[in-house]
Amino acid sequence: MKTKLLLLLLLSFVGVLGQTVSEKSIFSVSFQKDTIKVEKDSKDIYINIPLKIKIIDAQDWNEHTLEIEIDPLNTNLPASDYIIYDTKYDFKELSKDKVINILLKKDTINDRDRVIVLKLKTKKGITDVGDKNLGDNKDIVIIVKSHQTKYEGTNDYKILSYVGTNFDMVEGKTKAKNLFFATNIFLPPIKNKNKVGFYFSLYGNRTMSDIDSTGNTRRTYKLKPISDSSHIKYTSQNKMIISRVSDNIGVHLSPLFRIIKSSNHNLNLYYAPSLEFIWRKSSITTEFKNPSELDSLVVNTHIPGIIIMDNISKRVQNEYVFNFGGVGLFLVYETKDFSFRINSSVGYSSYFYPSNFLISNQQMTERKSDVFFSGRAWITENKTGITLQTEIMNTAINPRPFFGVTLSKAFKLDQLSTILAPLTSR
């Protein structure tokens, strides 16, 4: 009986000893992930690749080493673009928080995605002992994306104010007294943050509607009395020119839904329905030029004295416009050097204007509806802030075109106090 008991105890001891030897003969060394993504930058960056280590009594693993090797067949990033520090480690140096460090050198040239493939090799001396490694991820793929100029990181053009002048399209020259101003807020949708962007514009500008001329208009240009009961009426054939210039104050609102985003983040196209209100003060000028075929006629009517008709007459008309652009596109191309934007809209227009009728000595207002279309384009140079803008707006049923071109300087809102400060304090 004692012999059997001793035999069982001996077998149990051998089993435990065998289990301990078996556990000590294996280990686990691997990457925590099988794939990571990084992006090149305009400066050197470091890639930290953590390892997952499980080694029992690492001090007992004499001559065992871990080596980091590059897979040359699957790696296509040039060796000159990166440096791997410390590619060989003794087991006794390995800890649970061990990290492999790679220096990725700076690069600003757009290129296709590249990869670095690393392999873990475990050796005893020169003998490969990878069959004892129970780790999962013995290879890792590092996807190296090309450096991109991210639009979301460019805040130079998002919130800007403009002060400048309009080109006077009627007289063909720029007048400094024709003030142009605007404040634009452009907040595009940002991936993984919000799906809808926002565009707001408050502006004041001058536009030209049209210039109409005709050469067959007959008019009376002077009346002269010849007696107490008659006078002479002088007439002539003239070229009549009618021009309309409008000073506008407007507010434009648009949500932005991204349609197209370029791979380099600079070019973006948005669906942009819009709502716009415009207060339009129009000056209508009628001018008579180049009189010919002068004639006179005696009229048997008394007048108190000589009357000379003005060759130029003006009238002012206020108009209030509401535009809803159900179809709209907003195209943006922006870099660190310049910003280029185009906005177009088509939709329903409702406008109110004074009628020719008076009721109780009050001016009446009429309302009309139409289909409008508009287009605006502007380009801003980043260093100087010089901005050139042009716009056109028209209606389809009763055509009334409005054209405008402005030249201005853009500045950020926090620079407004500097611009308005006296010269001596700048």
Short mmCIF file of C-alpha atoms in Angstrom, two decimals, residues 42 51 55 106 108 142 192 194 225 255 261 340 386 423:
data_model
loop_
_atom_site.label_atom_id
_atom_site.label_comp_id
_atom_site.label_asym_id
_atom_site.label_seq_id
_atom_site.Cartn_x
_atom_site.Cartn_y
_atom_site.Cartn_z
CA SER A 42 5.59 68.84 -43.32
CA LEU A 51 4.07 45.19 -28.64
CA ILE A 55 7.39 35.78 -21.33
CA LYS A 106 8.93 65.04 -43.49
CA THR A 108 5.10 67.80 -48.60
CA ILE A 142 1.93 50.37 -41.77
CA ASN A 192 -17.13 62.77 -38.41
CA ASN A 194 -21.36 67.42 -38.74
CA PRO A 225 -43.49 133.45 -74.58
CA PRO A 255 -27.05 75.31 -45.64
CA LYS A 261 -14.74 66.29 -52.03
CA PHE A 340 -11.89 80.85 -55.15
CA ILE A 386 -7.20 91.64 -52.23
CA LEU A 423 -3.16 106.38 -38.29
#
